[in-house]
Short mmCIF file of C-alpha atoms and ligand atoms in Angstrom, two decimals:
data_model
loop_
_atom_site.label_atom_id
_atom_site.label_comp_id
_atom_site.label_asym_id
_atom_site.label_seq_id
_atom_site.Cartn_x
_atom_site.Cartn_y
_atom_site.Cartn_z
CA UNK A 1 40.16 -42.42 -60.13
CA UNK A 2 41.89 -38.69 -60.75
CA UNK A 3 38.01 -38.28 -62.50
CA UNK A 4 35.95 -39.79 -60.65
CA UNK A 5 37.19 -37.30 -56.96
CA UNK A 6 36.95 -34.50 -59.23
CA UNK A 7 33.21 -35.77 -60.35
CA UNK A 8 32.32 -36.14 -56.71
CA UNK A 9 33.94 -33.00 -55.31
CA UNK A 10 31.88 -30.94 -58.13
CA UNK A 11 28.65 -32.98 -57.81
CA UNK A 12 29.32 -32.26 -53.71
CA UNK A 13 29.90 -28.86 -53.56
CA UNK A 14 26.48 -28.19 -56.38
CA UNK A 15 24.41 -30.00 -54.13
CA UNK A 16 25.86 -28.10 -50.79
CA UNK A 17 25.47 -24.92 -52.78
CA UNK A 18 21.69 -25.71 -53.42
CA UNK A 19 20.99 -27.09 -49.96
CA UNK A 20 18.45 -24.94 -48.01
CA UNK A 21 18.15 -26.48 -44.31
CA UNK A 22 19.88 -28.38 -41.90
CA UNK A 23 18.78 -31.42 -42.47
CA UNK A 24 19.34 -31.54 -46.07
CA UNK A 25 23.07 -30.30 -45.18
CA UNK A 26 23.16 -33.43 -42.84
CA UNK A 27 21.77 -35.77 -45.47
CA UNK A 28 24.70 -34.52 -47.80
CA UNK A 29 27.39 -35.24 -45.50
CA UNK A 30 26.05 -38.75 -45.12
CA UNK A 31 25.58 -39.61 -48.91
CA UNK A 32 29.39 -37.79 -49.15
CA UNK A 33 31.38 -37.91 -45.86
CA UNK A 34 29.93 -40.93 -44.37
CA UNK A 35 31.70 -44.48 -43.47
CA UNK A 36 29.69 -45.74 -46.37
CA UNK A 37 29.55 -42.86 -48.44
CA UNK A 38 30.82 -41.93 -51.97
CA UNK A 39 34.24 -40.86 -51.13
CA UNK A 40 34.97 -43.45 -48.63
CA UNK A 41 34.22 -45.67 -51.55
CA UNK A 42 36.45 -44.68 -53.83
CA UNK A 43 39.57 -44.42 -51.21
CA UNK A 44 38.56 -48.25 -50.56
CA UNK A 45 40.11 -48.92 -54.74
CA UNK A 46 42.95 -47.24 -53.39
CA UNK A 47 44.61 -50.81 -52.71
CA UNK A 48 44.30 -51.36 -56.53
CA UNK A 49 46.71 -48.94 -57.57
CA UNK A 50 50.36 -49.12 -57.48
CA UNK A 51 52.78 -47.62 -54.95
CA UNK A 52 54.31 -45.36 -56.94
CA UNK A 53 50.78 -43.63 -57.70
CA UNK A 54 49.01 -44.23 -53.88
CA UNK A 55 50.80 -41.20 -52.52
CA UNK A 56 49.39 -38.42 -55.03
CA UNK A 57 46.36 -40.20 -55.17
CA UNK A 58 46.09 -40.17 -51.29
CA UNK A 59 46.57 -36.04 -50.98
CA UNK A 60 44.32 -35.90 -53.77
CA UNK A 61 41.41 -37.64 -51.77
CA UNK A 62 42.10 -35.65 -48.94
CA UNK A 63 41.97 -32.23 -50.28
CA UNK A 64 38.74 -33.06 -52.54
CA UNK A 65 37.18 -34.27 -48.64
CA UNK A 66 38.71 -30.76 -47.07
CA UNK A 67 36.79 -29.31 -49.67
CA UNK A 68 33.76 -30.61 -49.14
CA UNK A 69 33.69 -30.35 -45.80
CA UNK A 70 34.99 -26.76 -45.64
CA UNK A 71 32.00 -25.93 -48.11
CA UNK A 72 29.60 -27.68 -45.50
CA UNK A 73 30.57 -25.83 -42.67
CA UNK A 74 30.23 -22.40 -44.92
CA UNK A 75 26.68 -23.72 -45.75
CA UNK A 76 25.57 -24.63 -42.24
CA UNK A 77 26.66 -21.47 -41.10
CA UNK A 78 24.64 -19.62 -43.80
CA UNK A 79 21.56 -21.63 -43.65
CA UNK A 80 21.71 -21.16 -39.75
CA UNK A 81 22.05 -17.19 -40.06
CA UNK A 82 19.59 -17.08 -42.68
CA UNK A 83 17.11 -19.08 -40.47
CA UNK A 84 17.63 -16.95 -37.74
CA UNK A 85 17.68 -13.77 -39.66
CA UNK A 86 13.93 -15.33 -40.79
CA UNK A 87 12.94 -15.50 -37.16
CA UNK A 88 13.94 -12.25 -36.05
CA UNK A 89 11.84 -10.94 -39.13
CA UNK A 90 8.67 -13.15 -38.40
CA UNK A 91 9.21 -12.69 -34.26
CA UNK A 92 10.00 -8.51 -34.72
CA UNK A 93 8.30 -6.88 -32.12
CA UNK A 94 6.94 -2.83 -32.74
CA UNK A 95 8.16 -1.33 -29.97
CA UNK A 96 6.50 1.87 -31.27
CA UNK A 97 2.80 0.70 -30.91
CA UNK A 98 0.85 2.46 -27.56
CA UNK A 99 1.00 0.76 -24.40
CA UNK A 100 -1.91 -0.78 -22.71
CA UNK A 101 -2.77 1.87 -20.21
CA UNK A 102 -2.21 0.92 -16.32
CA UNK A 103 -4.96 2.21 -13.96
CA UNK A 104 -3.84 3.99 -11.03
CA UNK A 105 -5.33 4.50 -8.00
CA UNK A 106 -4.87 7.04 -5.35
CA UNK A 107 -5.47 8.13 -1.65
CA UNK A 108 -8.58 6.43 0.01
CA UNK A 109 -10.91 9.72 0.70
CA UNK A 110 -10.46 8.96 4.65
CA UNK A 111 -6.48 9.20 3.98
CA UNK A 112 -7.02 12.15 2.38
CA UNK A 113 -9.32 13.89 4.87
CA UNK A 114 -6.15 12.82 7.67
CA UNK A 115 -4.39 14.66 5.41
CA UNK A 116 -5.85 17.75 5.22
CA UNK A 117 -6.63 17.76 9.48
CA UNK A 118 -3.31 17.06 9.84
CA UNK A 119 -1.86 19.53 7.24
CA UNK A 120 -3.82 22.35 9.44
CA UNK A 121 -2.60 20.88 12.56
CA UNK A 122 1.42 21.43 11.39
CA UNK A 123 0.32 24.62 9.97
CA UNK A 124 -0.41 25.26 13.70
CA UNK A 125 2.82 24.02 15.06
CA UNK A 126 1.58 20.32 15.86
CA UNK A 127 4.11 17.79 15.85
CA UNK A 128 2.56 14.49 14.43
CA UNK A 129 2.84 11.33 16.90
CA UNK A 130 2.12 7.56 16.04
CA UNK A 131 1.59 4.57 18.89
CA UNK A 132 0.77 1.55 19.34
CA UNK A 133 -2.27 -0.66 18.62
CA UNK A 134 -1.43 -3.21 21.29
CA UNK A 135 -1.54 -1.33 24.79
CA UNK A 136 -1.56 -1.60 28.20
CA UNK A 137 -4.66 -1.78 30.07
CA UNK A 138 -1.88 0.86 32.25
CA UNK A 139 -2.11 3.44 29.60
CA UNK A 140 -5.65 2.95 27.89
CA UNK A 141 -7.49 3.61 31.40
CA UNK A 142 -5.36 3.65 34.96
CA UNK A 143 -3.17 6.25 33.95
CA UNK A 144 -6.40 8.45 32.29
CA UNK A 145 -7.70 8.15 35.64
CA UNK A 146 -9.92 5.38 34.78
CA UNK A 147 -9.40 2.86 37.52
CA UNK A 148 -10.36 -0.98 37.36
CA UNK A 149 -14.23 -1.91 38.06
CA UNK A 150 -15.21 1.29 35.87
CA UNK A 151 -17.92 0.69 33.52
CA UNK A 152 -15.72 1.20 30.05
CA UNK A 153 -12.84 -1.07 30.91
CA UNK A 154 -15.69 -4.14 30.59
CA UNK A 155 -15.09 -7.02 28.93
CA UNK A 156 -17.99 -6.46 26.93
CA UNK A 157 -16.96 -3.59 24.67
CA UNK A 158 -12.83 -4.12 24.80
CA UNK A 159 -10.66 -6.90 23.49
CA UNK A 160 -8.26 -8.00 25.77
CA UNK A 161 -5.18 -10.32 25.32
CA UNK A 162 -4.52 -11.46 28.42
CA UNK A 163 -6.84 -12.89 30.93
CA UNK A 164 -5.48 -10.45 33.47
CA UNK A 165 -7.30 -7.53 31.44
CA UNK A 166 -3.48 -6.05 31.07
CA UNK A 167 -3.00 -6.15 27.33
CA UNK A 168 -5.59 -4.96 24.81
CA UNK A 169 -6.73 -3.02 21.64
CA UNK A 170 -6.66 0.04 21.95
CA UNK A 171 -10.32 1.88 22.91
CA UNK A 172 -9.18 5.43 22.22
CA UNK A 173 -5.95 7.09 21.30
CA UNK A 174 -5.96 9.01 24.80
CA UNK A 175 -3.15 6.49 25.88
CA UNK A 176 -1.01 9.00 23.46
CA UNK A 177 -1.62 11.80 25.74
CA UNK A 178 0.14 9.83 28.49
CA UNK A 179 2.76 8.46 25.97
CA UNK A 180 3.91 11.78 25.01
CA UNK A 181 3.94 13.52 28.18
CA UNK A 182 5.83 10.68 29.92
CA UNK A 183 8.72 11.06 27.12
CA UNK A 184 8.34 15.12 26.32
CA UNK A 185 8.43 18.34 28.28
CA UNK A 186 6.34 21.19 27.93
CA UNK A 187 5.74 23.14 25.92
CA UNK A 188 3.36 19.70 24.16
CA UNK A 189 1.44 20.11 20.95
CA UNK A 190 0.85 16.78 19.36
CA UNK A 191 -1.73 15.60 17.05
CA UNK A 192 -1.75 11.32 17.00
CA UNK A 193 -3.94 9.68 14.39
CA UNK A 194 -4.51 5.84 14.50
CA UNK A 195 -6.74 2.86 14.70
CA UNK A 196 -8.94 2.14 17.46
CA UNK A 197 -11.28 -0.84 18.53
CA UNK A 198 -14.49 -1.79 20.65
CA UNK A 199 -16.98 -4.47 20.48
CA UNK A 200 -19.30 -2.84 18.25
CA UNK A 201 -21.70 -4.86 15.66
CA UNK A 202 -21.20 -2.58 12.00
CA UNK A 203 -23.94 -0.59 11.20
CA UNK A 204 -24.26 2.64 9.33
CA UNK A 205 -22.43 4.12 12.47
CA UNK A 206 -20.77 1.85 14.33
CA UNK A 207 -17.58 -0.37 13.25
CA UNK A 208 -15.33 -2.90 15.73
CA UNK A 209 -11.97 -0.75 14.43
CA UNK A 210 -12.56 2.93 13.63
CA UNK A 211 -9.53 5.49 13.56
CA UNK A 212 -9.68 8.20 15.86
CA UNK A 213 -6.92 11.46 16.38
CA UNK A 214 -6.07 12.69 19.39
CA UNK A 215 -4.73 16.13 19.80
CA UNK A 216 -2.56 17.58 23.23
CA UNK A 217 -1.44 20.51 23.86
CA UNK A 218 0.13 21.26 27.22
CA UNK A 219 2.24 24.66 28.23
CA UNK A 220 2.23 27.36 30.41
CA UNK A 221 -1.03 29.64 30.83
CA UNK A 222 -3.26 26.82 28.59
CA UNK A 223 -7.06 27.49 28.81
CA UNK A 224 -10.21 26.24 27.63
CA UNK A 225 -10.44 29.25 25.48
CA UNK A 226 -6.91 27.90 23.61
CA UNK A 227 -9.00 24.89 22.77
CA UNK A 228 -11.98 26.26 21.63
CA UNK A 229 -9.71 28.45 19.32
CA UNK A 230 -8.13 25.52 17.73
CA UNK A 231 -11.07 23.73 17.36
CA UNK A 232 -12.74 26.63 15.61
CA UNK A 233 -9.55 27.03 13.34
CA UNK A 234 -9.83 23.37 12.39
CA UNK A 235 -13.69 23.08 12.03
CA UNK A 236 -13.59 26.47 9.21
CA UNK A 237 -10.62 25.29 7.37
CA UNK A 238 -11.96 21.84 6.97
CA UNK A 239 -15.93 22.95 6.03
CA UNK A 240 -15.68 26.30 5.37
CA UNK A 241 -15.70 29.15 7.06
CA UNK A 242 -19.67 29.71 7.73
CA UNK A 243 -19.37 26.54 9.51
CA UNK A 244 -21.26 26.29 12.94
CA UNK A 245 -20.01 24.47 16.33
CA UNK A 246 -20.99 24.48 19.70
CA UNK A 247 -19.64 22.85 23.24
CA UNK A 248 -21.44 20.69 24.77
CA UNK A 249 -20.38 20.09 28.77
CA UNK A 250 -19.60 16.19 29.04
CA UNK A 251 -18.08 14.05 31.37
CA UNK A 252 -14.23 12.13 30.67
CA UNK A 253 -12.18 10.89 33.79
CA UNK A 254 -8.89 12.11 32.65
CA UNK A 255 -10.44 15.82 31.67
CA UNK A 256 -12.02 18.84 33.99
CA UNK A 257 -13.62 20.33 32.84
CA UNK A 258 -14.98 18.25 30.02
CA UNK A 259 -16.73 18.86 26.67
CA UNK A 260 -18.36 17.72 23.31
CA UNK A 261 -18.08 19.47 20.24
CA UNK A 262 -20.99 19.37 17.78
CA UNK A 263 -21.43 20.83 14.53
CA UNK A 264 -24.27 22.34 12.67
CA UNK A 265 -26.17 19.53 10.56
CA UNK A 266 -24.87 20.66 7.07
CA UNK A 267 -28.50 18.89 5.52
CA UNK A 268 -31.18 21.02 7.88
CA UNK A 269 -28.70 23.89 9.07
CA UNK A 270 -29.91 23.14 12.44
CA UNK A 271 -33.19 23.20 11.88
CA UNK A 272 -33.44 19.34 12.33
CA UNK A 273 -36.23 19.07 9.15
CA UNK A 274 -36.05 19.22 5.50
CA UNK A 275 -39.27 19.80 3.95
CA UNK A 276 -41.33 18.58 6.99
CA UNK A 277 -39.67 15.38 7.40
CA UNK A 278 -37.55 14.58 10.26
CA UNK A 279 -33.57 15.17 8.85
CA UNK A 280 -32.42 11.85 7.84
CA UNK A 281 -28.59 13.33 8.32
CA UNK A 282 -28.82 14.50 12.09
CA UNK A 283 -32.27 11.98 12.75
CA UNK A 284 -33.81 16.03 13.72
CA UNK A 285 -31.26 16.86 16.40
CA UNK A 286 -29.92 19.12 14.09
CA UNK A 287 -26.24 19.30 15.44
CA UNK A 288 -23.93 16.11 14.49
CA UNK A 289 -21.02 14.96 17.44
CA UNK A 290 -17.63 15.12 16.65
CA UNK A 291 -15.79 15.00 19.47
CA UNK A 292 -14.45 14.91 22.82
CA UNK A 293 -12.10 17.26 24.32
CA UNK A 294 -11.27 18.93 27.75
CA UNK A 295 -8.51 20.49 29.89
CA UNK A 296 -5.82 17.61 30.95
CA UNK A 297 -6.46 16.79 34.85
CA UNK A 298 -4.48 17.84 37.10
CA UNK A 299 -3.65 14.02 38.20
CA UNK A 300 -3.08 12.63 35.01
CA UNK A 301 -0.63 15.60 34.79
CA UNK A 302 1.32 15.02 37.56
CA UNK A 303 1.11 10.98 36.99
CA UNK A 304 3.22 11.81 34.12
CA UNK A 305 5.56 14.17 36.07
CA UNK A 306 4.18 17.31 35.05
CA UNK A 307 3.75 20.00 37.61
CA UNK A 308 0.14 21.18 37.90
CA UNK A 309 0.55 24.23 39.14
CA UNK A 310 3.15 25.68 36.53
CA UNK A 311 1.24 23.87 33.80
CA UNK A 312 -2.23 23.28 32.33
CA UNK A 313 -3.12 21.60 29.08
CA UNK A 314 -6.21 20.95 26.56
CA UNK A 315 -6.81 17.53 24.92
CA UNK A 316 -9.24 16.28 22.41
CA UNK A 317 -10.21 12.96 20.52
CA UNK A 318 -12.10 13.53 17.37
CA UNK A 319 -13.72 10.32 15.10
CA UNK A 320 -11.70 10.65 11.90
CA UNK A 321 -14.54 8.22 9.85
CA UNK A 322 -17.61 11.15 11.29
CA UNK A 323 -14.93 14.02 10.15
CA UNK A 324 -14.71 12.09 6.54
CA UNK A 325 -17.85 11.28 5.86
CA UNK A 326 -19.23 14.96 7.18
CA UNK A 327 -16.28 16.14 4.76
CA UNK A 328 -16.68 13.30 1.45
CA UNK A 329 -20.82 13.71 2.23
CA UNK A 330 -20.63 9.66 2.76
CA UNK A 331 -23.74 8.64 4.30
CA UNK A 332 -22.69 4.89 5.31
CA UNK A 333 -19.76 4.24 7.34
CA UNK A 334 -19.45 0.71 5.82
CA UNK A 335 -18.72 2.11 3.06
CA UNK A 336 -15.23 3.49 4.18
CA UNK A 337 -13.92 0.25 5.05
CA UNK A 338 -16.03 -2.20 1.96
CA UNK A 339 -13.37 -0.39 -0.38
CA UNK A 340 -15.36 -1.07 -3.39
CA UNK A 341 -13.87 0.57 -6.35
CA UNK A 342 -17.13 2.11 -7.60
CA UNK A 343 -17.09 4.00 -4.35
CA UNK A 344 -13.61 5.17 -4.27
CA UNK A 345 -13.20 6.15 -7.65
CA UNK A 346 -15.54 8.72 -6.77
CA UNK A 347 -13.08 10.57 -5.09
N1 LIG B 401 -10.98 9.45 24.23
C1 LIG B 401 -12.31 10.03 24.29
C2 LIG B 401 -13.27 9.08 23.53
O1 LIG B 401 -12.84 8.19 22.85
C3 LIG B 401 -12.34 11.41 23.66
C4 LIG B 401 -11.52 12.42 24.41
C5 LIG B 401 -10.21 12.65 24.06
C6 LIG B 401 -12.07 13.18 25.43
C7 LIG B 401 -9.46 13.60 24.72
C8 LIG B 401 -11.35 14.14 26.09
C9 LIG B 401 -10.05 14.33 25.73
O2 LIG B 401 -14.46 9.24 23.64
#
C-alpha cells in the first residue's frame, strides 16, 4: 500500500507538471482527488490492514493527497498567469502609433465679422449689451414712438404670441435702445447684437430671422456729426480705408432727424455697370444699404426719463448678414444660415 501512494503521488505530480490548461488541471484532480478517484481507492483497502499499521498508513495518505493538491494549486496558478501573460501579448496595444486626426472647425464667417464690428466698437469705448428675443409689443414699437394701428406693427410681417399683439419676436433690436436707457444714465454708448424676425419668404435677400446690431450713444452735446464720425470709423476699419459712404435722409418714428447709410458698390465702384451690363451686385444703383440710424427723439428720450434738453443722442441699426456678406464677398444670403461645410470651410 506504502508503494502503491508513493506510485500515485509520483505519477500525480508528472502529469500536473506536464498539464498545460485548465481543463486538463481539472481532469487531473478528478482521475486523482475525486470521490471515485485513484487515491480514494486505495484509502477504501484501508479496512484491510491491521490497527496497529492504520494510523501511519492514514498520515501517509494524507500527506501524499496534500501533495497533490498543493502541486495543483501551484499549476493552476501558473497556467492561469501564463494564459494571461499570452493575452496581454496577443491584446498589446502600440500606444506609439499616430492618432487619427480630429477635424476642427471654427467661427462661422458671420461670427467672425460680429467680431471684428464689435472689436472696433470697444476699441471706441462701446459697452456690449445682449436682450431678449421674446419682447413686448411695449418695447419693440410704443415706446419707439410707434403707436398701435401703424403700418409695421401688422400682423402680416411680425409674429406675435399672444392674441392681444403684446408679446412677440423681436422686429429690430431698437427695443435695446429703450432697454438700456431705462436701466443706465448718461453718458450711453452701447453696441447690442442679436437675432431678429419678420415674415419674410428666403430669398437671396430676405430671411424670417436675420441678426441685426444696434448701436446708442447718448451724452451731453451729441450730434449728427458724432454719428457720422463713428460710422465712418467703422465703415474704413471694416473695408478699408478708400471705402465710400453716403447718408441718405429717411424716415424712423423713434429718430429726427433720420438717415440711411449706403456704401459704394465694391463690384461697379458706383458706377452701377461692369462691362456694359447692369451690376449684378448693386442691380445698377451702384450704392448697397446698410443701415439705419438717426438722432434719439426727444420723446423716446424723455419716455425713458432722460431729460431732452440736457441730453441728445445718436442711434443706429445695421444688418449684420449685408455687413458679412459685403465683408466674406457672399453673394447668397441662404448661404449664411444652409451651413454647408463646403461653404464654411472656405473661411
Ligand atoms: N430699427 C431700424 C430698422 O430695423 C433701424 C434703425 C435703428 C433706425 C436705429 C434708426 C435708429 O430698420
Amino acid at each position: 500500500m506504502k508503494q502503491q501512494l508513493a506510485e500515485i503521488k509520483q505519477r500525480a505530480l508528472e502529469a500536473l507538471a506536464a498539464a498545460e490548461t485548465p481543463a486538463a488541471l481539472e481532469a487531473l484532480r478528478v482521475q486523482f482527488l475525486g470521490k471515485k478517484g485513484e487515491l480514494t481507492a486505495v484509502l477504501k483497502q484501508m479496512g484491510k490492514l491491521s490497527p496497529e499499521e492504520r494510523p501511519a498508513m492514514g498520515q501517509l495518505a494524507n500527506a501524499v493527497r496534500g501533495d497533490i493538491e498543493a502541486t495543483l494549486e501551484a499549476r493552476k496558478a501558473a497556467v492561469h498567469a501564463a494564459a494571461l501573460e499570452a493575452r496581454l501579448a496577443a491584446e498589446a496595444i502600440d500606444v506609439t502609433i499616430p492618432g487619427k486626426p480630429v477635424s476642427l472647425g471654427h467661427q462661422h464667417p458671420m461670427n467672425q465679422v460680429l467680431q471684428e464690428i464689435l472689436d472696433i466698437f470697444v476699441g471706441m469705448g462701446y459697452t456690449v449689451v445682449d436682450g431678449p428675443e421674446v419682447e413686448l409689443a411695449d418695447y419693440n414699437f410704443t415706446k419707439l414712438n410707434i403707436q398701435p394701428g401703424h403700418p409695421s406693427r401688422d400682423r402680416s410681417d411680425t409674429f406675435y404670441f399672444t392674441s392681444d399683439d403684446s408679446v412677440l419676436l423681436r422686429t429690430q433690436t431698437s427695443p435695446m435702445q429703450i432697454r438700456t436707457m431705462e436701466t443706465m444714465q448718461p453718458p450711453i454708448r452701447i453696441v447690442a447684437p442679436g437675432r431678429v424676425y419678420r415674415k419674410d419668404e428666403a430669398d437671396a435677400t430676405h430671411s424670417p430671422m436675420f441678426h441685426q446690431i444696434e448701436g446708442l450713444v447718448v451724452d451731453e452735446g451729441i450730434t449728427m456729426g458724432d454719428l457720422k464720425g463713428a460710422l465712418e470709423t467703422l465703415m474704413k476699419e471694416l473695408y478699408g480705408q478708400d471705402a465710400v459712404m453716403r447718408f441718405r435722409p429717411h424716415h424712423f418714428p423713434f429718430t429726427e432727424p433720420s438717415c440711411e447709410m449706403d456704401m459704394q458698390c465694391h463690384k461697379c465702384r458706383g458706377a452701377g455697370q461692369v462691362d456694359g451690363q447692369v451690376c449684378s451686385t448693386c442691380h445698377g444703383e451702384g450704392w448697397i444699404e446698410l443701415l439705419g440710424a438717426g438722432m434719439v427723439h426727444p420723446d423716446v428720450l424723455s419716455g425713458c426719463g432722460i431729460d431732452p434738453n440736457r441730453y441728445s443722442g445718436f442711434a443706429f441699426g445695421m444688418g449684420l448678414e449685408r455687413m458679412a456678406m459685403r465683408r466674406m464677398q457672399i453673394n447668397d444670403l441662404r448661404l449664411i444660415f444652409d451651413n454647408d461645410v463646403r461653404f464654411l470651410s472656405q473661411f
